[in-house]
Structure formats: structure tokens, C-alpha cells
């Protein structure tokens, strides 16, 4: 016969055990133990020692999270590079992953400091209108950056003219694009300014046309001037023969006519070819006896 004195004990054992909400978990126990050791070593009061330990742990979380976010960014860029995806896309998505990891890390660090992130989020929601207005420019820059990645008006290392700035594309970030100018300046342009204006990409196509304008004085044979410029172009190995170079008459100017040499070349050779043509053309005209327009004008003042 069952001893009824054991019934309360059996009933308690059979009933589900609910955890004590006030009991600390292992992480809290470890933190408390670390705080106790710190208190014994420094002699600080218990609460101050606990705060000091939590601040130190929060800093460690941020530092470790920053390193991990960098690893995530590099992993994304490396993965996309191995799949031969454009480096501009890799940079953008890598920076986006870095920002996402850092957002999670910051929230975790705030919780470690005892800050109620739910209350923090509620305060942000209550100030949503003001924050939305403040972030309006940032959101438009983010959207413009997304459009740059999708439509690809330029890629990394392209030479472009965007928002009135000419330079080499270094990186497309979440909110801005970085250009490197020929005079070694680093220019950071908001993405919305780029997508809201005209973009000129000088290196998008494999071939470019070098255009040299020269003035021929009145009385000189224009056909002779054409022959001199064509010979000048054909003597340069960077000038392509298909499309063939050509010379056209542009317009009449005071004392003569402007002619233009059009010579096609590979895009990377364009700058050097233009510099060579500009330096050699005046000497070629002088050797051929071709002079520029005579612009001497005599002004007579009436009294």
C-alpha cells in the first residue's frame, strides 16, 4: 500500500520544473565572477567593478565584431571575384555585409551595457519623422548606389566624368563613390549626385577617337594640309588603320580655315597619342610650309 506521506514529493517531482527567471545564466555567472575578481584586485565597489567589466566586454565585442565584419567583407569580395563578377559589385556588397555585421555588433554591445535595445528602438520609432527627414539624403544615396550596381554606368578603374568631376573610379560604396583625379586628389561624391546628372565614361568602349584641330592660313592648299596630317597620323603605330584616319574641314575662321584630324586608337593609348599629335603637328606644318591664319588687325579710332 502506497505511503501517502510520499505523495506531495512525488507530485512535485512529476510536475514540470519552471526555471527561476531571476537565476543568472552561465554568461552572467562568468561576468559576475570576473567582476568579483576585478573588485578584489582593484578594491572598487561592486557596482562600479561590474560596470567596468561590462564596459570592457562591450569594447571587446565591438573590436572582435569589427574584425569579423572585415573578414565577412573580404570573404564576399573574394567569393564574387572568384566567380568573375565585376569588382564594383563585390565592393558594394562587401561594404553592405560589413555594415550589417557592425549593426548587429553595436546592438549586442549596447545590451551588454545594460541598455534596453527595445526601449532604444521605441525612442527611434517615436522620433521616426525627424530621423526619416535627416536620413532622406542618405537613403537617396543608398538607392542611387544600388542603381549604379544594377545598371553599371561605370566599373572600377574606369575613367569617368561624373557630377562635374573627372577621374578614375576607385570604389563604389554604399552611400558614395570615390574617384582618383589625374592630379592625385581623392574625390568622394554622393551617389545621388552621380545618378542625378550626366555621366561620361571615357573607357567604356575599347576604341576612342583622337581629334586634333589645326588652323590653316588663307591662301594655303587645304588638300596639302590634309595630306600632311594624314601622314603624321599614319606614322604613329598607335593609330589604327581600320577605321582609317581622316581629315575634315571644320569651319572658316578669321584669316583661314580649321581642319580636324580624326585618328582612332585603343582606349588606353588615347592620352599618349593626343600628346604626341599635339607636339608634332606644328612642326609638320612648318616643314611643309603651311602657316596659320594671319590675325593681325589694325584698329582706327575716329575722332
GROMACS .gro file of C-alpha atoms in nm, residues 38-263:
model
  226
   38UNK     CA    1   3.831   4.266  -1.056
   39UNK     CA    2   3.677   4.404  -0.736
   40UNK     CA    3   3.923   4.207  -0.522
   41UNK     CA    4   4.218   4.320  -0.734
   42UNK     CA    5   4.130   4.690  -0.751
   43UNK     CA    6   3.921   4.747  -0.442
   44UNK     CA    7   3.644   4.914  -0.642
   45UNK     CA    8   3.286   4.894  -0.515
   46UNK     CA    9   3.083   4.603  -0.651
   47UNK     CA   10   2.857   4.801  -0.885
   48UNK     CA   11   3.146   5.006  -1.021
   49UNK     CA   12   3.351   4.692  -1.077
   50UNK     CA   13   3.057   4.533  -1.260
   51UNK     CA   14   3.015   4.841  -1.481
   52UNK     CA   15   3.387   4.847  -1.557
   53UNK     CA   16   3.383   4.482  -1.658
   54UNK     CA   17   3.073   4.531  -1.876
   55UNK     CA   18   3.230   4.832  -2.047
   56UNK     CA   19   3.545   4.632  -2.115
   57UNK     CA   20   3.344   4.340  -2.252
   58UNK     CA   21   3.141   4.577  -2.471
   59UNK     CA   22   3.464   4.721  -2.613
   60UNK     CA   23   3.594   4.370  -2.679
   61UNK     CA   24   3.266   4.282  -2.853
   62UNK     CA   25   3.297   4.588  -3.079
   63UNK     CA   26   3.663   4.517  -3.160
   64UNK     CA   27   3.602   4.149  -3.229
   65UNK     CA   28   3.292   4.235  -3.430
   66UNK     CA   29   3.487   4.488  -3.635
   67UNK     CA   30   3.748   4.226  -3.720
   68UNK     CA   31   3.477   3.973  -3.805
   69UNK     CA   32   3.294   4.229  -4.020
   70UNK     CA   33   3.617   4.287  -4.212
   71UNK     CA   34   3.652   3.914  -4.267
   72UNK     CA   35   3.293   3.898  -4.393
   73UNK     CA   36   3.358   4.184  -4.635
   74UNK     CA   37   3.676   4.023  -4.768
   75UNK     CA   38   3.502   3.685  -4.796
   76UNK     CA   39   3.219   3.835  -5.003
   77UNK     CA   40   3.460   4.022  -5.229
   78UNK     CA   41   3.680   3.715  -5.271
   79UNK     CA   42   3.384   3.489  -5.350
   80UNK     CA   43   3.250   3.726  -5.615
   81UNK     CA   44   3.599   3.777  -5.759
   82UNK     CA   45   3.644   3.401  -5.798
   83UNK     CA   46   3.313   3.389  -5.981
   84UNK     CA   47   3.449   3.666  -6.210
   85UNK     CA   48   3.181   3.914  -6.103
   86UNK     CA   49   3.263   4.282  -6.151
   87UNK     CA   50   3.479   4.425  -5.871
   88UNK     CA   51   3.237   4.717  -5.832
   89UNK     CA   52   2.961   4.475  -5.731
   90UNK     CA   53   3.197   4.295  -5.494
   91UNK     CA   54   3.298   4.619  -5.322
   92UNK     CA   55   2.937   4.732  -5.283
   93UNK     CA   56   2.805   4.401  -5.144
   94UNK     CA   57   3.113   4.359  -4.924
   95UNK     CA   58   3.056   4.701  -4.768
   96UNK     CA   59   2.688   4.620  -4.724
   97UNK     CA   60   2.775   4.297  -4.540
   98UNK     CA   61   3.025   4.485  -4.324
   99UNK     CA   62   2.760   4.740  -4.227
  100UNK     CA   63   2.508   4.466  -4.141
  101UNK     CA   64   2.752   4.283  -3.913
  102UNK     CA   65   2.853   4.607  -3.740
  103UNK     CA   66   2.488   4.696  -3.677
  104UNK     CA   67   2.437   4.361  -3.501
  105UNK     CA   68   2.761   4.407  -3.305
  106UNK     CA   69   2.662   4.753  -3.182
  107UNK     CA   70   2.323   4.626  -3.064
  108UNK     CA   71   2.495   4.340  -2.879
  109UNK     CA   72   2.739   4.580  -2.714
  110UNK     CA   73   2.454   4.806  -2.602
  111UNK     CA   74   2.276   4.510  -2.447
  112UNK     CA   75   2.597   4.419  -2.264
  113UNK     CA   76   2.599   4.766  -2.112
  114UNK     CA   77   2.250   4.704  -1.982
  115UNK     CA   78   2.081   4.936  -2.229
  116UNK     CA   79   1.736   4.812  -2.324
  117UNK     CA   80   1.752   4.798  -2.702
  118UNK     CA   81   1.375   4.761  -2.720
  119UNK     CA   82   1.332   5.093  -2.543
  120UNK     CA   83   1.603   5.236  -2.766
  121UNK     CA   84   1.414   5.117  -3.073
  122UNK     CA   85   1.092   5.265  -2.935
  123UNK     CA   86   1.261   5.602  -2.893
  124UNK     CA   87   1.387   5.582  -3.251
  125UNK     CA   88   1.038   5.492  -3.372
  126UNK     CA   89   0.891   5.785  -3.179
  127UNK     CA   90   1.139   6.014  -3.350
  128UNK     CA   91   1.085   5.841  -3.684
  129UNK     CA   92   0.972   6.151  -3.872
  130UNK     CA   93   1.270   6.360  -3.769
  131UNK     CA   94   1.512   6.074  -3.830
  132UNK     CA   95   1.349   6.000  -4.165
  133UNK     CA   96   1.394   6.359  -4.274
  134UNK     CA   97   1.753   6.356  -4.151
  135UNK     CA   98   1.828   6.031  -4.334
  136UNK     CA   99   1.647   6.128  -4.653
  137UNK     CA  100   1.972   6.219  -4.824
  138UNK     CA  101   2.139   5.902  -4.702
  139UNK     CA  102   1.855   5.685  -4.826
  140UNK     CA  103   1.862   5.851  -5.167
  141UNK     CA  104   2.238   5.795  -5.183
  142UNK     CA  105   2.187   5.428  -5.091
  143UNK     CA  106   1.921   5.388  -5.360
  144UNK     CA  107   2.147   5.560  -5.614
  145UNK     CA  108   2.433   5.329  -5.518
  146UNK     CA  109   2.206   5.031  -5.575
  147UNK     CA  110   2.117   5.168  -5.921
  148UNK     CA  111   2.487   5.210  -6.003
  149UNK     CA  112   2.547   4.846  -5.916
  150UNK     CA  113   2.246   4.725  -6.118
  151UNK     CA  114   2.286   4.937  -6.434
  152UNK     CA  115   2.667   4.972  -6.419
  153UNK     CA  116   2.724   5.305  -6.595
  154UNK     CA  117   3.086   5.256  -6.495
  155UNK     CA  118   3.310   4.998  -6.332
  156UNK     CA  119   3.612   5.005  -6.109
  157UNK     CA  120   3.919   5.162  -6.279
  158UNK     CA  121   3.705   5.332  -6.548
  159UNK     CA  122   3.785   5.695  -6.631
  160UNK     CA  123   3.465   5.897  -6.596
  161UNK     CA  124   3.326   6.247  -6.574
  162UNK     CA  125   3.053   6.242  -6.309
  163UNK     CA  126   2.899   6.529  -6.111
  164UNK     CA  127   3.147   6.763  -6.277
  165UNK     CA  128   3.450   6.562  -6.158
  166UNK     CA  129   3.683   6.368  -6.388
  167UNK     CA  130   3.886   6.079  -6.251
  168UNK     CA  131   3.941   5.706  -6.215
  169UNK     CA  132   3.675   5.509  -6.027
  170UNK     CA  133   3.834   5.365  -5.713
  171UNK     CA  134   3.532   5.230  -5.527
  172UNK     CA  135   3.153   5.239  -5.524
  173UNK     CA  136   3.045   5.242  -5.160
  174UNK     CA  137   2.700   5.224  -5.003
  175UNK     CA  138   2.644   5.599  -4.999
  176UNK     CA  139   2.922   5.744  -5.214
  177UNK     CA  140   3.166   5.682  -5.498
  178UNK     CA  141   3.538   5.757  -5.476
  179UNK     CA  142   3.729   5.899  -5.775
  180UNK     CA  143   4.104   5.948  -5.812
  181UNK     CA  144   4.185   6.256  -6.020
  182UNK     CA  145   4.486   6.295  -6.253
  183UNK     CA  146   4.645   6.544  -6.009
  184UNK     CA  147   4.633   6.281  -5.731
  185UNK     CA  148   4.324   6.401  -5.547
  186UNK     CA  149   4.074   6.171  -5.380
  187UNK     CA  150   3.721   6.292  -5.452
  188UNK     CA  151   3.420   6.141  -5.270
  189UNK     CA  152   3.090   6.207  -5.448
  190UNK     CA  153   2.743   6.123  -5.310
  191UNK     CA  154   2.582   5.857  -5.526
  192UNK     CA  155   2.265   6.064  -5.571
  193UNK     CA  156   2.471   6.346  -5.727
  194UNK     CA  157   2.616   6.098  -5.977
  195UNK     CA  158   2.288   5.936  -6.079
  196UNK     CA  159   2.112   6.273  -6.089
  197UNK     CA  160   2.343   6.411  -6.359
  198UNK     CA  161   2.518   6.325  -6.682
  199UNK     CA  162   2.784   6.052  -6.667
  200UNK     CA  163   3.060   6.039  -6.928
  201UNK     CA  164   3.257   5.714  -6.936
  202UNK     CA  165   3.578   5.760  -7.134
  203UNK     CA  166   3.691   5.397  -7.109
  204UNK     CA  167   3.366   5.205  -7.157
  205UNK     CA  168   3.449   5.118  -7.520
  206UNK     CA  169   3.770   4.952  -7.645
  207UNK     CA  170   3.839   5.223  -7.907
  208UNK     CA  171   3.849   5.603  -7.889
  209UNK     CA  172   3.898   5.873  -8.148
  210UNK     CA  173   4.175   6.129  -8.111
  211UNK     CA  174   4.067   6.466  -8.254
  212UNK     CA  175   4.327   6.727  -8.343
  213UNK     CA  176   4.213   7.067  -8.472
  214UNK     CA  177   4.460   7.283  -8.668
  215UNK     CA  178   4.417   7.619  -8.837
  216UNK     CA  179   4.538   7.673  -9.195
  217UNK     CA  180   4.601   8.025  -9.318
  218UNK     CA  181   4.419   8.166  -9.619
  219UNK     CA  182   4.597   8.102  -9.947
  220UNK     CA  183   4.732   7.759  -9.849
  221UNK     CA  184   4.618   7.442 -10.022
  222UNK     CA  185   4.380   7.260  -9.786
  223UNK     CA  186   4.440   6.929  -9.963
  224UNK     CA  187   4.809   6.965  -9.889
  225UNK     CA  188   4.728   7.027  -9.523
  226UNK     CA  189   4.512   6.713  -9.524
  227UNK     CA  190   4.799   6.506  -9.665
  228UNK     CA  191   5.042   6.635  -9.402
  229UNK     CA  192   4.807   6.547  -9.115
  230UNK     CA  193   4.727   6.203  -9.260
  231UNK     CA  194   5.098   6.127  -9.297
  232UNK     CA  195   5.151   6.240  -8.939
  233UNK     CA  196   4.878   6.003  -8.817
  234UNK     CA  197   4.994   5.705  -9.022
  235UNK     CA  198   5.349   5.742  -8.892
  236UNK     CA  199   5.230   5.668  -8.538
  237UNK     CA  200   5.188   5.292  -8.470
  238UNK     CA  201   4.915   5.363  -8.216
  239UNK     CA  202   4.682   5.493  -8.488
  240UNK     CA  203   4.455   5.221  -8.624
  241UNK     CA  204   4.410   5.175  -8.997
  242UNK     CA  205   4.058   5.040  -8.950
  243UNK     CA  206   3.878   5.272  -8.902
  244UNK     CA  207   4.118   5.471  -9.117
  245UNK     CA  208   4.227   5.820  -9.011
  246UNK     CA  209   4.064   6.112  -9.191
  247UNK     CA  210   4.087   6.490  -9.210
  248UNK     CA  211   3.780   6.712  -9.247
  249UNK     CA  212   3.732   7.085  -9.285
  250UNK     CA  213   3.562   7.213  -8.970
  251UNK     CA  214   3.482   7.579  -9.023
  252UNK     CA  215   3.606   7.911  -9.158
  253UNK     CA  216   3.784   8.131  -8.908
  254UNK     CA  217   3.935   8.476  -8.926
  255UNK     CA  218   4.219   8.457  -9.177
  256UNK     CA  219   4.188   8.089  -9.261
  257UNK     CA  220   4.019   7.751  -9.215
  258UNK     CA  221   4.011   7.500  -8.930
  259UNK     CA  222   4.078   7.137  -9.021
  260UNK     CA  223   4.038   6.836  -8.792
  261UNK     CA  224   4.234   6.511  -8.789
  262UNK     CA  225   4.032   6.212  -8.666
  263UNK     CA  226   4.251   5.915  -8.573
   0.00000   0.00000   0.00000
